[in-house]
């Protein structure tokens, strides 16, 4: 019997690192299967096998992507029943959490979001209230539904690769009946930098950059990191809202967060204070960001940041 | 048009927030109307104003579930412009997780729909305390409503609701027929403040207090008993303490790189 079922939604030609993390956690819980949606590329199927997925479930319908979350939850519920899984793991994106939410109601299963670690007995670890508490939570139900944040574990392939069996799951009739339909979709330009939510280094700029994200981007590139921003910077239109870190933006937990020209309001801290190391550059010594920075520089970002970027480039040769 | 807006009374994030008690729940002293719900309220008010407002029979019902203090979130909503308020209050609700919360809220919304159907349920994108974003989707599932969550724009015409939703890699236009559930982001509008007239007028508006018995929900279906998850432990994280702070004397960029190298972060 399958112990853990990982939902993987439309990965395209390669699995995301966060999906590999989910598969690694799933293996620690027991026999692992995947509920897959979208086109299954050969490389992806091979990677799923390398990470120990014994079965790949696929939906009987191809139009799940035409609707917002609800039909995917209906399919996933059918896959949970088919697999007999006790734990369902999903990514912690907006869609992932909402699929988890609906799945929970369908299966009368407890849902835990924002998970950063799962013990072998199913206990989930998370941090709440903007990182001020660490909690453990458990589902009381037969099935547990967990959405897991990226960077929670180092992905590890299975000791021996398996060749997964593919099984089609019948999507329940009426799955699309009360679902919102997606009538238009426009792709956003890709930046070539690591994904903000998954990056090991994030360099964020705030109102202090005064419309010029150049120095932020250059430092991010020198460190191989992602670019982030405060709401003041996104509201000013200097950078797209997608880059906002904070309560109403992304929550990030990188190895290194560099906060540049950001005061450190509570809503901004909510999105970054679980970062391992925090560096702050701000010309105002009174800025609250200095209360949580491991290394703080009181100075003009337009002098400090380019100098640091140059020095990194020099050292890296 | 009849719109129900969910408004939550949450601990003010400007102060330290605490988890207390046997069930590890959030301490609700110093609570306020969740800032993210103000965007939903504003969206609702704009929708009814475009249809002649309350004089034309449109309603914006602010609904809050929670202990006695939660009525303050309803009152604030009435001051801002909601036409009436509903407070679901029952001791048995304490400690409800998202599943139990959505069960109770779904029952209230069915109850509110008995005289005239509810066209739209509007919510914020997340509460500022639990921050799970589970309740809107679970409510939609329980009420068999289409959900248009994380909407950054909203348009209702001819019984159809159209919204824009921004994902990481793409933006979508989503569409459904009424009735529907919509959650909105902080990008959708600029919430208004209550004005003097609104504050005075709010005193005359109706607030209905409902108990579980009024909505036909049993005590064992909600609260800690009805929840499907349990918080087993909660530990305050040691607050982050300030590390080394230096003032730039012309070489801070280099010192920064030395710090990063020492931390093996290069
Ligand atoms: C409901 C709600 C949700 C919110 N969600 C978020 C969120 O998700 N994310 C978020 O970030 N905010 C959020 N906010 C906004 C938040 O409260 C702050 O307003 C915002 O974070 C401020 O951004 P900032 O630090 O860039 O700007 P400011 O507070 O204006 O700070 C700018 C800083 O730059 C410094 N500076 C200026 N020039 C220089 C220079 N040349 N060199 C060095 N330093 C310089 C200044 O000293 C100052 O500290 C939210 C607010 C609300 C009400």
XYZ file of C-alpha atoms and ligand atoms in Angstrom:
636
model
C 0.000 0.000 0.000
C 1.176 3.490 -0.801
C 2.078 5.547 2.225
C 2.592 8.918 0.594
C 1.210 10.489 -2.554
C 2.957 13.524 -4.062
C 0.913 15.833 -6.300
C 2.951 17.197 -9.195
C 1.183 19.711 -11.379
C 2.433 20.507 -14.859
C 6.191 20.464 -14.348
C 6.978 20.819 -18.049
C 10.219 19.214 -19.275
C 11.953 19.024 -15.862
C 10.951 18.640 -12.214
C 11.374 21.639 -9.947
C 13.709 21.289 -6.992
C 10.720 21.679 -4.670
C 9.117 18.588 -6.262
C 12.303 16.586 -5.631
C 12.115 17.726 -2.014
C 8.529 16.450 -1.758
C 9.570 13.090 -3.198
C 12.441 12.868 -0.720
C 10.084 13.544 2.204
C 7.546 11.073 0.821
C 10.156 8.277 0.777
C 10.874 8.884 4.450
C 7.189 8.087 5.096
C 7.134 4.854 3.098
C 6.135 3.642 -0.347
C 5.753 6.650 -2.641
C 3.417 7.361 -5.533
C 2.853 10.442 -7.647
C -0.421 11.995 -8.790
C 0.657 13.728 -11.933
C -1.114 16.340 -14.034
C 0.042 17.534 -17.440
C 2.272 16.145 -20.139
C 4.660 13.495 -18.787
C 8.051 13.988 -20.440
C 10.409 10.991 -20.524
C 13.025 12.808 -18.453
C 10.432 13.612 -15.823
C 9.213 10.011 -15.695
C 12.831 8.883 -15.273
C 13.412 11.426 -12.492
C 10.273 10.237 -10.697
C 11.654 6.699 -10.840
C 15.054 7.862 -9.641
C 13.331 9.431 -6.651
C 11.544 6.194 -5.843
C 7.991 6.720 -7.129
C 6.563 3.261 -7.684
C 3.335 4.420 -9.351
C 2.462 7.463 -11.436
C -1.255 8.256 -11.474
C -2.519 10.334 -14.372
C -5.956 11.904 -14.887
C -8.387 10.578 -17.469
C -9.215 14.160 -18.491
C -6.870 16.574 -20.228
C -8.772 19.788 -19.506
C -7.990 20.230 -15.789
C -5.791 23.198 -16.616
C -8.704 25.092 -18.112
C -10.146 25.643 -14.639
C -9.030 27.068 -11.338
C -7.981 24.387 -8.769
C -11.364 22.693 -8.114
C -11.176 19.922 -10.762
C -7.551 19.208 -9.807
C -8.702 18.662 -6.235
C -11.396 16.280 -7.509
C -8.823 14.326 -9.518
C -6.383 14.238 -6.621
C -9.080 12.958 -4.269
C -9.718 10.093 -6.697
C -5.961 9.401 -6.851
C -5.749 9.283 -3.041
C -8.526 6.701 -2.984
C -6.895 4.682 -5.790
C -3.509 4.682 -4.042
C -4.734 4.252 -0.483
C -2.181 6.860 0.616
C -2.181 8.090 4.201
C -0.282 11.302 3.500
C -0.633 13.675 0.558
C 2.180 16.132 -0.126
C 1.742 19.254 -2.261
C 3.799 22.305 -3.001
C 3.057 25.341 -0.864
C 2.080 27.654 -3.741
C -1.253 29.477 -3.845
C -2.673 26.750 -6.086
C -1.082 23.966 -4.032
C -2.605 25.227 -0.803
C -6.053 25.632 -2.331
C -6.014 22.189 -3.896
C -5.014 20.927 -0.439
C -7.875 22.914 1.091
C -10.529 21.401 -1.173
C -9.008 17.941 -0.922
C -9.276 18.211 2.858
C -13.027 18.805 2.652
C -13.555 16.038 0.072
C -11.686 13.435 2.139
C -12.532 14.812 5.580
C -8.787 15.118 6.027
C -6.774 17.568 8.095
C -4.721 20.068 6.100
C -1.488 21.621 7.306
C 0.145 24.353 5.204
C 3.545 26.089 5.281
C 5.189 22.897 6.500
C 8.991 22.961 6.764
C 9.593 19.433 8.048
C 7.752 16.130 8.386
C 8.651 13.427 10.926
C 8.278 9.748 10.089
C 5.120 9.587 12.249
C 3.504 12.399 10.228
C 4.133 15.226 12.679
C 4.513 18.442 10.688
C 6.755 21.314 11.672
C 5.955 24.879 10.730
C 6.584 28.413 11.819
C 3.662 30.767 12.451
C 2.878 34.379 13.334
C 5.469 35.761 10.960
C 8.153 33.379 12.138
C 7.769 34.177 15.827
C 6.681 30.646 16.833
C 7.745 27.162 15.810
C 4.886 24.715 16.061
C 4.258 21.044 15.486
C 0.877 19.955 14.201
C -0.741 16.708 13.253
C -3.798 15.649 11.311
C -6.301 13.668 13.377
C -7.817 12.135 10.255
C -7.028 8.921 8.369
C -5.443 10.968 5.594
C -3.133 13.934 6.224
C -2.709 16.665 3.604
C 0.491 18.685 3.876
C 1.757 21.546 1.729
C 5.497 21.900 2.137
C 7.607 24.999 1.644
C 10.574 24.900 -0.715
C 14.081 24.573 0.778
C 12.747 22.357 3.562
C 15.084 19.441 2.886
C 17.992 18.575 0.583
C 16.633 16.460 -2.259
C 18.109 12.978 -2.418
C 17.529 10.341 -5.067
C 16.447 6.866 -3.954
C 19.244 4.332 -3.272
C 17.974 2.394 -6.291
C 15.890 3.770 -9.124
C 12.565 2.090 -9.882
C 10.485 1.938 -13.031
C 7.137 3.395 -12.072
C 3.922 1.828 -13.220
C 1.475 4.259 -14.846
C -2.172 4.146 -13.819
C -5.010 6.288 -15.161
C -7.406 7.733 -12.605
C -10.943 8.519 -13.686
C -11.656 12.207 -13.036
C -15.087 12.317 -11.350
C -17.973 13.392 -13.571
C -19.003 16.922 -12.691
C -15.521 17.865 -11.476
C -15.653 21.001 -13.588
C -19.308 21.850 -12.895
C -18.814 24.509 -10.241
C -15.335 25.611 -11.186
C -14.142 28.996 -12.380
C -12.900 28.756 -15.939
C -9.619 30.251 -17.081
C -10.503 32.256 -20.169
C -7.134 33.864 -20.899
C -3.573 33.261 -19.821
C -0.540 35.421 -20.432
C 2.949 34.210 -19.621
C 5.254 36.491 -17.682
C 8.755 37.046 -18.996
C 11.296 34.739 -17.326
C 14.238 36.500 -15.697
C 16.896 33.787 -15.958
C 17.544 34.208 -12.220
C 16.608 31.554 -9.664
C 12.993 31.434 -8.563
C 12.434 33.831 -5.650
C 10.647 31.281 -3.479
C 13.350 28.646 -3.892
C 16.536 30.711 -4.135
C 19.371 30.171 -1.638
C 20.262 33.869 -1.854
C 17.815 36.774 -2.139
C 18.817 40.400 -2.597
C 15.860 42.723 -1.985
C 15.522 46.419 -2.709
C 13.113 48.900 -1.140
C 12.128 52.520 -1.424
C 15.778 53.425 -0.845
C 16.777 52.270 -4.342
C 14.778 55.228 -5.645
C 13.710 53.602 -8.878
C 17.066 52.035 -9.734
C 17.194 48.259 -9.257
C 20.461 48.024 -11.235
C 22.763 47.679 -8.197
C 20.377 45.142 -6.622
C 20.314 43.006 -9.765
C 24.087 43.135 -10.152
C 24.687 42.021 -6.569
C 22.070 39.265 -6.948
C 23.814 38.030 -10.098
C 27.248 38.108 -8.468
C 25.830 35.958 -5.639
C 23.802 33.744 -7.985
C 20.650 34.839 -6.181
C 17.132 36.047 -6.830
C 15.896 39.634 -6.696
C 13.206 40.640 -4.211
C 11.522 43.902 -3.261
C 9.515 45.637 -0.584
C 5.962 46.694 -1.213
C 7.035 50.335 -1.422
C 9.189 49.400 -4.423
C 6.506 47.323 -6.129
C 3.790 49.904 -5.438
C 6.016 52.557 -7.003
C 6.074 50.418 -10.134
C 9.881 50.029 -10.138
C 9.572 46.269 -10.240
C 6.698 43.849 -10.732
C 4.548 42.797 -7.783
C 5.778 39.207 -8.329
C 9.010 40.168 -6.601
C 7.399 41.432 -3.413
C 8.603 39.762 -0.246
C 6.370 39.935 2.793
C 2.983 39.297 4.241
C 1.160 39.890 0.973
C 4.053 38.875 -1.218
C 6.310 35.845 -1.029
C 7.664 34.272 2.099
C 11.292 33.405 1.595
C 13.668 31.471 3.785
C 17.002 31.537 1.982
C 20.485 30.901 3.360
C 21.193 34.605 2.829
C 18.792 37.567 2.616
C 20.292 40.932 1.756
C 17.914 43.796 2.565
C 18.859 46.989 0.775
C 17.145 50.347 1.364
C 14.280 48.669 3.230
C 13.159 49.941 6.628
C 11.934 46.559 7.900
C 8.224 47.099 8.562
C 6.443 44.198 10.238
C 4.785 43.158 6.952
C 8.181 42.972 5.235
C 9.749 41.076 8.141
C 6.883 38.581 7.966
C 8.257 37.408 4.645
C 11.955 37.128 5.425
C 12.759 36.746 9.070
C 13.206 32.985 8.913
C 16.155 33.503 6.545
C 19.312 31.865 7.905
C 21.530 34.941 7.620
C 20.214 38.492 7.217
C 22.336 41.362 5.937
C 20.932 44.907 5.964
C 22.194 47.986 4.191
C 20.393 51.174 5.143
C 21.469 54.757 5.676
C 19.200 55.236 8.689
C 20.688 53.696 11.843
C 17.204 53.737 13.432
C 15.639 51.413 10.842
C 13.976 48.406 12.528
C 15.675 46.065 10.058
C 18.887 46.473 12.080
C 17.176 44.810 15.059
C 17.191 41.481 13.231
C 20.210 41.753 10.942
C 23.191 39.475 11.524
C 25.339 41.975 9.696
C 24.203 45.553 9.261
C 25.786 48.411 7.384
C 24.742 51.977 8.041
C 25.555 53.600 4.758
C 24.474 54.684 1.298
C 23.440 51.674 -0.746
C 24.675 53.288 -3.955
C 28.214 53.209 -2.531
C 28.133 49.970 -0.520
C 26.353 47.662 -2.961
C 28.473 48.299 -6.085
C 31.647 47.998 -3.983
C 30.527 44.627 -2.629
C 29.587 43.445 -6.122
C 33.029 44.425 -7.465
C 34.771 42.655 -4.595
C 32.779 39.448 -5.121
C 33.589 39.474 -8.830
C 37.260 40.048 -8.035
C 37.353 37.124 -5.598
C 35.539 34.833 -7.966
C 38.052 35.834 -10.637
C -27.100 42.236 -5.068
C -26.414 40.461 -1.794
C -22.781 40.195 -0.804
C -21.380 38.562 2.320
C -17.898 39.775 3.299
C -15.918 37.695 5.785
C -14.176 39.908 8.317
C -11.811 38.481 10.885
C -10.795 39.948 14.199
C -7.068 39.280 14.450
C -4.241 40.162 16.812
C -2.653 43.443 15.769
C 0.652 42.586 14.107
C 2.158 45.812 15.422
C 2.395 44.159 18.831
C 4.002 40.891 19.869
C 1.588 38.050 19.233
C 1.286 35.012 21.481
C 0.092 31.442 21.415
C -1.559 30.349 24.657
C -3.691 27.726 26.361
C -4.145 23.996 26.162
C -5.118 24.101 22.491
C -2.216 26.334 21.437
C -4.451 29.060 20.061
C -3.616 32.664 19.346
C -4.137 35.198 22.097
C -6.776 37.664 20.812
C -6.232 40.636 23.080
C -5.376 43.787 21.131
C -7.151 42.566 18.047
C -8.265 44.564 15.020
C -10.141 44.026 11.765
C -7.701 42.055 9.603
C -6.149 44.570 7.222
C -6.455 42.164 4.324
C -10.244 41.990 4.798
C -10.510 45.743 4.217
C -9.751 45.106 0.550
C -12.649 42.657 0.300
C -14.981 45.105 2.011
C -13.893 47.884 -0.352
C -14.483 45.635 -3.363
C -17.984 44.822 -2.085
C -18.823 48.473 -1.483
C -17.673 49.427 -4.972
C -19.840 46.692 -6.473
C -23.024 47.817 -4.718
C -22.305 51.521 -5.239
C -22.183 50.881 -8.971
C -25.694 49.395 -8.602
C -27.356 52.203 -6.717
C -26.134 51.275 -3.241
C -28.280 50.118 -0.333
C -31.178 52.353 -1.421
C -31.548 50.115 -4.452
C -31.802 47.099 -2.163
C -28.162 46.023 -2.363
C -26.644 44.533 0.761
C -23.121 44.104 2.068
C -23.260 41.852 5.106
C -20.096 41.820 7.206
C -19.781 38.396 8.835
C -17.369 37.557 11.617
C -17.002 34.371 13.591
C -15.242 34.572 16.925
C -15.436 35.353 20.628
C -17.280 38.422 21.925
C -14.517 40.833 20.876
C -14.911 39.779 17.257
C -18.012 41.970 17.046
C -15.553 44.880 16.833
C -14.494 43.727 13.374
C -18.190 43.816 12.384
C -18.658 47.278 13.898
C -15.612 48.638 12.084
C -16.972 47.182 8.832
C -20.301 48.944 9.416
C -18.443 52.223 9.976
C -16.597 51.723 6.714
C -19.866 51.109 4.886
C -21.230 47.560 5.224
C -25.026 47.673 5.382
C -25.465 45.140 8.164
C -23.462 42.819 10.368
C -23.577 39.239 11.556
C -21.551 37.848 14.440
C -21.356 34.095 14.898
C -20.415 33.606 18.508
C -20.434 30.390 20.492
C -18.080 29.051 23.128
C -17.919 25.736 21.274
C -16.184 27.449 18.336
C -12.958 28.084 20.233
C -9.970 26.324 18.720
C -11.591 25.619 15.333
C -9.137 24.841 12.537
C -9.796 25.842 8.926
C -12.040 22.834 8.276
C -14.229 23.512 11.319
C -14.249 27.247 10.605
C -15.364 26.710 7.043
C -18.072 24.324 8.224
C -19.531 26.941 10.570
C -19.201 29.790 8.066
C -20.827 27.716 5.335
C -23.793 27.129 7.651
C -24.107 30.863 8.345
C -24.023 31.687 4.645
C -26.726 29.096 3.928
C -28.747 30.603 6.771
C -28.303 34.123 5.335
C -29.447 32.843 1.975
C -32.812 31.544 3.183
C -34.793 34.750 2.512
C -32.896 35.871 -0.587
C -29.900 34.051 -2.080
C -26.372 35.305 -1.484
C -24.814 36.307 -4.822
C -21.234 36.707 -3.780
C -19.014 35.746 -0.853
C -15.979 38.018 -0.607
C -12.898 37.408 1.542
C -9.378 38.678 1.968
C -6.510 36.659 0.485
C -5.504 35.299 3.907
C -6.016 36.146 7.532
C -3.108 38.023 9.007
C -2.872 35.581 11.926
C -3.319 32.023 10.634
C -2.247 33.009 7.128
C -3.234 29.653 5.687
C -5.582 30.891 2.894
C -7.483 27.635 3.431
C -10.849 28.973 4.538
C -11.979 30.622 1.261
C -11.284 27.478 -0.793
C -12.834 25.206 1.842
C -15.901 27.399 2.036
C -16.259 27.282 -1.751
C -15.943 23.491 -1.645
C -18.572 23.166 1.080
C -21.019 25.523 -0.668
C -20.290 24.075 -4.137
C -19.379 27.551 -5.349
C -16.835 28.397 -8.006
C -13.860 30.074 -6.340
C -11.959 32.982 -7.850
C -9.204 33.363 -5.320
C -6.331 35.870 -5.149
C -8.184 38.217 -7.466
C -6.436 41.460 -8.258
C -9.381 42.791 -10.244
C -13.078 42.044 -10.158
C -15.926 42.737 -12.503
C -19.512 41.538 -12.147
C -21.848 41.921 -15.111
C -24.865 39.999 -16.296
C -24.637 37.337 -13.625
C -21.013 36.628 -14.460
C -17.949 37.402 -12.414
C -14.605 37.979 -14.110
C -11.378 38.358 -12.176
C -7.675 38.579 -12.798
C -5.306 36.317 -10.922
C -1.551 36.746 -10.981
C 0.527 33.612 -10.656
C 4.303 33.307 -10.551
C 4.781 32.498 -14.182
C 1.569 33.826 -15.725
C -1.553 35.902 -15.138
C -4.968 34.444 -15.753
C -8.380 35.838 -16.455
C -10.927 33.666 -14.668
C -14.661 33.596 -15.073
C -17.655 32.026 -13.342
C -21.379 32.526 -12.960
C -22.909 33.850 -9.759
C -23.152 32.791 -7.010
C -19.405 32.619 -6.466
C -16.716 33.042 -3.867
C -13.995 35.610 -4.518
C -10.902 36.327 -2.439
C -9.019 39.514 -3.218
C -5.401 40.577 -2.848
C -4.115 43.899 -1.580
C -3.531 44.896 -5.209
C -7.219 45.207 -6.048
C -8.052 48.613 -4.580
C -7.277 51.272 -1.989
C -9.568 50.655 1.007
C -11.418 53.710 2.323
C -11.346 54.863 5.945
C -14.477 55.286 8.028
C -15.533 58.950 8.051
C -17.482 60.822 10.724
C -20.801 60.207 8.993
C -20.010 56.527 8.657
C -19.119 56.216 12.325
C -22.379 57.880 13.394
C -24.457 55.945 10.858
C -22.982 52.606 11.958
C -24.712 52.877 15.331
C -28.088 52.547 13.619
C -27.162 49.516 11.551
C -28.317 46.048 12.483
C -25.944 43.462 13.971
C -27.369 39.955 14.300
C -25.701 37.621 16.754
C -26.029 33.955 15.872
C -25.216 30.869 17.921
C -24.478 27.386 16.619
C -28.068 26.361 17.401
C -29.333 29.176 15.132
C -27.432 27.738 12.183
C -28.043 24.083 12.936
C -24.462 23.109 13.708
C -23.641 20.773 16.575
C -20.973 21.706 19.119
C -18.962 18.568 18.322
C -18.655 19.558 14.627
C -16.572 22.646 15.441
C -13.959 23.820 17.917
C -11.154 21.542 18.955
C -13.542 18.559 18.812
C -14.534 19.143 15.203
C -11.091 20.122 13.954
C -9.140 17.723 11.786
C -5.759 19.037 12.855
C -4.232 19.614 16.243
C -1.367 21.885 17.187
C 0.692 19.725 19.516
C 3.353 22.177 20.560
C 4.254 25.808 20.111
C 7.581 27.305 21.011
C 8.343 30.988 20.803
C 11.348 31.350 18.537
C 14.120 33.113 20.278
C 13.763 36.629 18.903
C 16.410 37.428 16.339
C 19.007 39.568 17.928
C 20.992 42.215 16.174
C 24.421 41.091 15.034
C 27.329 43.267 14.058
C 26.389 46.753 12.885
C 29.024 48.887 11.207
C 28.983 52.374 9.741
C 30.362 52.737 6.241
C 33.736 54.407 6.208
C 34.323 53.814 2.537
C 35.055 50.084 2.782
C 31.771 48.600 4.049
C 31.215 46.761 0.761
C 34.505 44.937 1.233
C 33.726 44.209 4.881
C 30.413 42.774 3.764
C 32.155 40.377 1.396
C 34.563 39.365 4.156
C 31.553 38.604 6.377
C 29.944 36.538 3.614
C 33.179 34.651 3.009
C 33.540 33.903 6.728
C 29.958 32.582 6.761
C 30.734 30.457 3.660
C 28.010 32.272 1.744
C 30.016 33.197 -1.339
C -1.976 45.033 4.467
C -0.539 45.388 4.214
C 0.289 44.448 3.630
C 1.636 44.752 3.366
N 2.419 43.794 2.801
C 3.732 44.061 2.591
C 4.602 43.087 2.029
O 4.203 41.982 1.687
N 5.896 43.418 1.845
C 6.407 44.644 2.189
O 7.598 44.879 1.989
N 5.607 45.576 2.715
C 4.289 45.326 2.913
N 3.499 46.304 3.422
C 4.055 47.677 3.529
C 4.934 47.897 4.729
O 4.117 48.261 5.827
C 5.950 49.034 4.453
O 5.237 50.184 4.075
C 6.952 48.706 3.355
O 7.563 47.468 3.612
C 7.991 49.806 3.302
O 8.882 49.547 2.267
P 10.363 50.103 2.341
O 11.035 49.590 3.551
O 11.010 49.819 1.026
O 10.144 51.689 2.407
P 10.434 52.692 3.584
O 9.775 52.272 4.822
O 10.151 54.034 3.030
O 11.972 52.526 3.823
C 12.954 52.903 2.903
C 14.287 52.741 3.586
O 15.314 53.006 2.666
C 16.357 53.682 3.347
N 17.135 54.414 2.343
C 16.738 55.447 1.560
N 17.731 55.823 0.721
C 18.779 55.018 0.984
C 20.100 54.925 0.459
N 20.545 55.712 -0.542
N 20.939 53.994 0.970
C 20.509 53.175 1.981
N 19.278 53.233 2.503
C 18.423 54.145 2.016
C 15.651 54.552 4.354
O 16.516 54.861 5.423
C 14.482 53.674 4.765
O 14.789 52.892 5.909
C 2.164 46.025 3.701
C 1.330 46.965 4.300
C -0.008 46.660 4.566
C -0.863 47.695 5.219
